[in-house]
PDB file of C-alpha atoms and ligand atoms in Angstrom:
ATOM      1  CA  UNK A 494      41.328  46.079 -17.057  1.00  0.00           C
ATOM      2  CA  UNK A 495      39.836  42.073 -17.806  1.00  0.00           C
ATOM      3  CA  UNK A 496      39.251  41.769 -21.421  1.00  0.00           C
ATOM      4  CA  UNK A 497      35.600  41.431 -22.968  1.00  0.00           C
ATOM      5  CA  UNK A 498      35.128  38.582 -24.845  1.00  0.00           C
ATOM      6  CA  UNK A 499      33.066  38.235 -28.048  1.00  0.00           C
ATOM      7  CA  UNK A 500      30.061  36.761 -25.779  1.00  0.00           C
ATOM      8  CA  UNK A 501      30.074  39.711 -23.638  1.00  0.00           C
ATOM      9  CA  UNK A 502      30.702  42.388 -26.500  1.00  0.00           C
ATOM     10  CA  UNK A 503      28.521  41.037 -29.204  1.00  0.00           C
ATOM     11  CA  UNK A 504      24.760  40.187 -29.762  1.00  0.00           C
ATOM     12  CA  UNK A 505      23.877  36.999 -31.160  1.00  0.00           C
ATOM     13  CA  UNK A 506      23.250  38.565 -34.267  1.00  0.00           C
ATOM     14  CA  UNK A 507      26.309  40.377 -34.567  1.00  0.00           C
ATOM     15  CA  UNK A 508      28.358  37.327 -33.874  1.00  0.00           C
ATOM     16  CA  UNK A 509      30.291  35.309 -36.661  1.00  0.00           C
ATOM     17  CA  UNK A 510      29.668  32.319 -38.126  1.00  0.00           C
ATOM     18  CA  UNK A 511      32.856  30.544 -36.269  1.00  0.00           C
ATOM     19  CA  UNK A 512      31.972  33.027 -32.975  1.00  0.00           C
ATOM     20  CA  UNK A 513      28.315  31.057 -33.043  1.00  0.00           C
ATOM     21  CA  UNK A 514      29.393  27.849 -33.778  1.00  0.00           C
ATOM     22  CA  UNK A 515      31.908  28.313 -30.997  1.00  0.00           C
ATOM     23  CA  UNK A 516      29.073  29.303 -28.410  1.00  0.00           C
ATOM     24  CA  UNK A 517      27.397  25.529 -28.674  1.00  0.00           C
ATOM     25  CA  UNK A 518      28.818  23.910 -25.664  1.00  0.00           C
ATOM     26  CA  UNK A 519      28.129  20.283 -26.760  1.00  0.00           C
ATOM     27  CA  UNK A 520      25.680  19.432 -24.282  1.00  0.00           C
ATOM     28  CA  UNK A 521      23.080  17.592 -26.771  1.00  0.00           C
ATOM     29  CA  UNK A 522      20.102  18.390 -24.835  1.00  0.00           C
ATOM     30  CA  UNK A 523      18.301  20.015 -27.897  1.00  0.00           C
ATOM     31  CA  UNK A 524      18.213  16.935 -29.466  1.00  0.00           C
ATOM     32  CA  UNK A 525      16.658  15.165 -27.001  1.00  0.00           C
ATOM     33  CA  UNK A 526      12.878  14.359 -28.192  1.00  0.00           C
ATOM     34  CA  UNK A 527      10.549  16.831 -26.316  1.00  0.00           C
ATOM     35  CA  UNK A 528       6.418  17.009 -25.918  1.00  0.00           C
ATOM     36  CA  UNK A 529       4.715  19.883 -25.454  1.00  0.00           C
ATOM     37  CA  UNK A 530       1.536  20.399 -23.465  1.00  0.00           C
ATOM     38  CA  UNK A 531      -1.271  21.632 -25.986  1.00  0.00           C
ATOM     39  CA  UNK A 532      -2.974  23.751 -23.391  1.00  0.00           C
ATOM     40  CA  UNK A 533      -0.487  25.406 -21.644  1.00  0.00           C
ATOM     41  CA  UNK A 534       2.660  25.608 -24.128  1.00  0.00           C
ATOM     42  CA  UNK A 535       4.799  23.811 -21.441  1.00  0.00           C
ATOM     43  CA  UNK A 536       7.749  21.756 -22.771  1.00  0.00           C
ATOM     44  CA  UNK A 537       8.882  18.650 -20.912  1.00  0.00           C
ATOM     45  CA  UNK A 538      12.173  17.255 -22.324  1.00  0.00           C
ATOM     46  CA  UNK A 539      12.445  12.753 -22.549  1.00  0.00           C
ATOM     47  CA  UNK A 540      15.583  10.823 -22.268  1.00  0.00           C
ATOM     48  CA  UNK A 541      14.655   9.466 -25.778  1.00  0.00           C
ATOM     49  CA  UNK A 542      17.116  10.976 -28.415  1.00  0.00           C
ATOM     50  CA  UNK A 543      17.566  11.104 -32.091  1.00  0.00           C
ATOM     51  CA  UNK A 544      19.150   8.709 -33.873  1.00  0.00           C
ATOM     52  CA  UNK A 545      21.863  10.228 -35.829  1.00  0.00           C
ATOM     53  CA  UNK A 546      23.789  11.248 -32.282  1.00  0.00           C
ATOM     54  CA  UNK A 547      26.946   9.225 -31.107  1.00  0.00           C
ATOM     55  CA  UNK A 548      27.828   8.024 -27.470  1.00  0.00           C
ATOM     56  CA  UNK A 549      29.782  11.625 -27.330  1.00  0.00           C
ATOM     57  CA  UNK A 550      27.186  13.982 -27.897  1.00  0.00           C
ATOM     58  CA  UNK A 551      28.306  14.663 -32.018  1.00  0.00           C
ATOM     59  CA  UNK A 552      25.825  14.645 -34.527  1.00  0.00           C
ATOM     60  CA  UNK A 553      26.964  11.752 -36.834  1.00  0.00           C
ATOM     61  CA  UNK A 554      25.134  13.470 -39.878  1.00  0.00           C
ATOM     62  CA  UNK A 555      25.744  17.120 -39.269  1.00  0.00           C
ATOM     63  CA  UNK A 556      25.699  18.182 -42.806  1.00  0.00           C
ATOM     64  CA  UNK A 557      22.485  16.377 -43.792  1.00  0.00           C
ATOM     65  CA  UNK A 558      20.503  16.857 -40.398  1.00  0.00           C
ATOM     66  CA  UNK A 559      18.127  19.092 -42.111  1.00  0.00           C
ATOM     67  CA  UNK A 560      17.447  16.774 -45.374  1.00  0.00           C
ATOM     68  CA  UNK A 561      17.572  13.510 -42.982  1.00  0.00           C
ATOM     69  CA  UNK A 562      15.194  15.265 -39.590  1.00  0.00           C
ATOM     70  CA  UNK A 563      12.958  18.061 -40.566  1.00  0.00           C
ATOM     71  CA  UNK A 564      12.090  19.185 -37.253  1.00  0.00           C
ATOM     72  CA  UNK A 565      16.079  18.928 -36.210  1.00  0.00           C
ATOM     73  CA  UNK A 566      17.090  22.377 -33.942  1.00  0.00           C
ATOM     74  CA  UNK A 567      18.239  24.345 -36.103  1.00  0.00           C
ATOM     75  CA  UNK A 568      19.235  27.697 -34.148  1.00  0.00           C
ATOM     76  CA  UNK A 569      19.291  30.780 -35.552  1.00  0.00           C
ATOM     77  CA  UNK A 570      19.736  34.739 -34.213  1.00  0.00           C
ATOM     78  CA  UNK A 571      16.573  35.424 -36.035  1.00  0.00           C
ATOM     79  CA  UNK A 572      14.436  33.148 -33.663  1.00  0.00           C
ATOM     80  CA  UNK A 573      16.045  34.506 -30.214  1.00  0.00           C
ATOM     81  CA  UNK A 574      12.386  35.493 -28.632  1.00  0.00           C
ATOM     82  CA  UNK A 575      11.730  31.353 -29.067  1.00  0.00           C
ATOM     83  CA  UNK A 576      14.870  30.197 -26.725  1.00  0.00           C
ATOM     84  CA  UNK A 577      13.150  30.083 -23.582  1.00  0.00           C
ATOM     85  CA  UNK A 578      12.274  25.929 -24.765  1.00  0.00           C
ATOM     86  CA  UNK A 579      16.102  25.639 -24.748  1.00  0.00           C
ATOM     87  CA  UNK A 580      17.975  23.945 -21.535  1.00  0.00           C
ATOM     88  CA  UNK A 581      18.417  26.685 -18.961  1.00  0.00           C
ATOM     89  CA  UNK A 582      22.178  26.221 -19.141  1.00  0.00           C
ATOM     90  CA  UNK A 583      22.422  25.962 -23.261  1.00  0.00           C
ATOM     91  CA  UNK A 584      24.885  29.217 -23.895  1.00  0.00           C
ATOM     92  CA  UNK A 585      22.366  30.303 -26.761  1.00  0.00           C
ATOM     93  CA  UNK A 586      19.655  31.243 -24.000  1.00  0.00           C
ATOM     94  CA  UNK A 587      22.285  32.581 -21.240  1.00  0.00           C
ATOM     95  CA  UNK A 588      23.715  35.161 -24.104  1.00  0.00           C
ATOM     96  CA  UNK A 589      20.454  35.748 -25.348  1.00  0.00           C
ATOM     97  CA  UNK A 590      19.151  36.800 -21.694  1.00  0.00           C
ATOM     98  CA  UNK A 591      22.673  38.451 -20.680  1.00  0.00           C
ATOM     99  CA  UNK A 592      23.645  36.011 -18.514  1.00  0.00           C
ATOM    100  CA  UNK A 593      27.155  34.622 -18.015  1.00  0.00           C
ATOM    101  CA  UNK A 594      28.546  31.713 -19.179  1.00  0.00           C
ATOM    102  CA  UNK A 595      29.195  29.149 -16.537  1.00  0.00           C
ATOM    103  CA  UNK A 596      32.905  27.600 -15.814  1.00  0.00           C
ATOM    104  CA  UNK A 597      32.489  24.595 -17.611  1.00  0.00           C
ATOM    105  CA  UNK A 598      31.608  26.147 -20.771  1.00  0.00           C
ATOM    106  CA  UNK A 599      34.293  25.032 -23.131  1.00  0.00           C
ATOM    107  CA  UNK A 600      35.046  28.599 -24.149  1.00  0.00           C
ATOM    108  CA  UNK A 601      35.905  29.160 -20.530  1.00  0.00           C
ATOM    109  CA  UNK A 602      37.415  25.676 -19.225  1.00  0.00           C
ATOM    110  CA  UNK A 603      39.433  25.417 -22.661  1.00  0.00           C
ATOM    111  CA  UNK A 604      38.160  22.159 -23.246  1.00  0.00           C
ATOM    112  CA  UNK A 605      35.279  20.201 -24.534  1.00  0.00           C
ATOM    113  CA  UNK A 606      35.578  17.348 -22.192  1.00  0.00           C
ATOM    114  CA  UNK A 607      34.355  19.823 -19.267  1.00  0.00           C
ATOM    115  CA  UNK A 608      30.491  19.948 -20.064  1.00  0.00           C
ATOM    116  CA  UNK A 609      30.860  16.133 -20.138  1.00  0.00           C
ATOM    117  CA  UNK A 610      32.701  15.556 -16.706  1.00  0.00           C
ATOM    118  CA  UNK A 611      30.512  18.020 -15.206  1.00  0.00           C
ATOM    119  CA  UNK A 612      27.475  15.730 -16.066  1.00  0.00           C
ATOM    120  CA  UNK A 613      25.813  18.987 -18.122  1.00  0.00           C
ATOM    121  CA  UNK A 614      25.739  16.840 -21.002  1.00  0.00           C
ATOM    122  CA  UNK A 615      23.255  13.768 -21.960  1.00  0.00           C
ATOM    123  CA  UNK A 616      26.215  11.567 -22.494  1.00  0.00           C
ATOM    124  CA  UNK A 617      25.177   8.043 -20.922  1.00  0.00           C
ATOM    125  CA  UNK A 618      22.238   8.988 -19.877  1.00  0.00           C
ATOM    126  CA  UNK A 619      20.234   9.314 -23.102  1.00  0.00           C
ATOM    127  CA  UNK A 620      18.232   6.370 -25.161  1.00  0.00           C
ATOM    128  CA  UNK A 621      18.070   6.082 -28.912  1.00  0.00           C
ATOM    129  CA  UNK A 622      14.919   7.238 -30.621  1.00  0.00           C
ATOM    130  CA  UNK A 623      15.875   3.712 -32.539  1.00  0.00           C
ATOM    131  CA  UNK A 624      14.557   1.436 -29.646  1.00  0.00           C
ATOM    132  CA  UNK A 625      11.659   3.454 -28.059  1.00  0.00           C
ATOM    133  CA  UNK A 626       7.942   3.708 -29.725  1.00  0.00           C
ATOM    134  CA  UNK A 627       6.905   7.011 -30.877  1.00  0.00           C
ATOM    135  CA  UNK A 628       4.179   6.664 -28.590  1.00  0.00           C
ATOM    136  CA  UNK A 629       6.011   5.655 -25.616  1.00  0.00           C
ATOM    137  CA  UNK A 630       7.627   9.109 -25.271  1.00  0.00           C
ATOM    138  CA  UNK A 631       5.664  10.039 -22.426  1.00  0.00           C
ATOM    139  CA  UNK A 632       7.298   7.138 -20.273  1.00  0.00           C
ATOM    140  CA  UNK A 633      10.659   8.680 -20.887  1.00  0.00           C
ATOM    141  CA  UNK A 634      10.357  12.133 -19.649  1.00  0.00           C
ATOM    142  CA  UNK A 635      13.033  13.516 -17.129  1.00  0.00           C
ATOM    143  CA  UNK A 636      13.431  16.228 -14.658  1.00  0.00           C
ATOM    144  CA  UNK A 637      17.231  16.616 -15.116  1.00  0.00           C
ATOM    145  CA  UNK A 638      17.539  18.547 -18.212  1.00  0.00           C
ATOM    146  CA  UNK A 639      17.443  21.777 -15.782  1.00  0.00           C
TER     147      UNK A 639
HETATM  148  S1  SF4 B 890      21.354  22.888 -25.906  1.00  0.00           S
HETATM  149 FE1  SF4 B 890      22.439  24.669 -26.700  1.00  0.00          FE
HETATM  150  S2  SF4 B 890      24.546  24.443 -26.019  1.00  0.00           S
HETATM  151 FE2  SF4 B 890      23.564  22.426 -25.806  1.00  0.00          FE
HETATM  152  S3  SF4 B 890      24.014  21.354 -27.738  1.00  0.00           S
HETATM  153 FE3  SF4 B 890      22.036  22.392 -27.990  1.00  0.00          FE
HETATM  154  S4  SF4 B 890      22.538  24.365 -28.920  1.00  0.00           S
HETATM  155 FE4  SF4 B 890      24.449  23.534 -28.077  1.00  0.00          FE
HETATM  156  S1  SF4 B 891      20.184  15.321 -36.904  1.00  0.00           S
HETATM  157 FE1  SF4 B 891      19.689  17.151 -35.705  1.00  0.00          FE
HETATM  158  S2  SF4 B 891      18.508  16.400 -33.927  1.00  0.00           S
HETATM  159 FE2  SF4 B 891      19.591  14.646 -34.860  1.00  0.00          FE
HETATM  160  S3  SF4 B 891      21.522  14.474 -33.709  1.00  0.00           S
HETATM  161 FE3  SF4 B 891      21.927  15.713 -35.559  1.00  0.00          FE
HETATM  162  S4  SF4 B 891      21.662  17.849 -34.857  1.00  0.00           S
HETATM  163 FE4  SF4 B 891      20.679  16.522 -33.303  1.00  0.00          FE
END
């Protein structure tokens, strides 16, 4: 009989700390800059990222992001009923709505290079919140988040 693993067994709230650290696949998608439409709560991800992530996806100021970027994701088993913003394909949202993760999840490939050569990830295909106006966010949305 195939073994469960802890995705399959567990909730996100039963999970460890290392089990839900483990589940972030390293896309960087949630840190892309996002605008929401007032009237109908729709959420269209830009291309425009913050500033504090590196060319491979890895938040350069992980243990400050919250003191540095107030409004930096900061995901939490608590706030499960608000995933449905996150990228269809973030492993948060699949456990959260029982889905599977898919084969080039690290946890499942073995390696972190996989959501990368997959093109899953933003990585060269994101712009630094450093050279874009706040108000020129709009010009930067993109379709191929999802
Ligand atoms: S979108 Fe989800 S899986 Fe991707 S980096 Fe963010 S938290 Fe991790
Ligand atoms: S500070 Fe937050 S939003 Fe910025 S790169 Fe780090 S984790 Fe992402």
């Amino acid at each position: 009989m195939a073994k469960r693993v802890f995705w399959e067994q567990k909730t996100l709230a039963e999970m460890s700390s290392e089990e839900w650290e483990s589940l972030c696949d390293g896309c960087a998608k949630c840190c892309l800059h996002k605008l929401e439409d007032e009237d109908t709560g729709d959420v269209y991800y830009t291309k425009v990222v913050c500033r504090y992530m590196d060319d491979n996806c890895r938040c350069t100021e992980y243990q400050r992001r919250n003191e540095l970027v107030p409004n930096c994701v900061w995901l939490r088993p608590e706030d499960v009923a608000e995933f449905h913003w996150l990228p269809s394909t973030c492993a948060y949202r699949l456990v959260a709505e029982k889905k599977p993760l898919p084969d080039w999840h690290p946890l499942i490939s073995g390696a972190p290079e996989t959501v990368h050569q997959t093109g899953v990830s933003i990585k060269g295909r994101a712009l630094s919140e450093e050279y874009v106006h706040p108000d020129g966010y709009e010009e930067h949305i993109i379709h191929w988040v999802e």
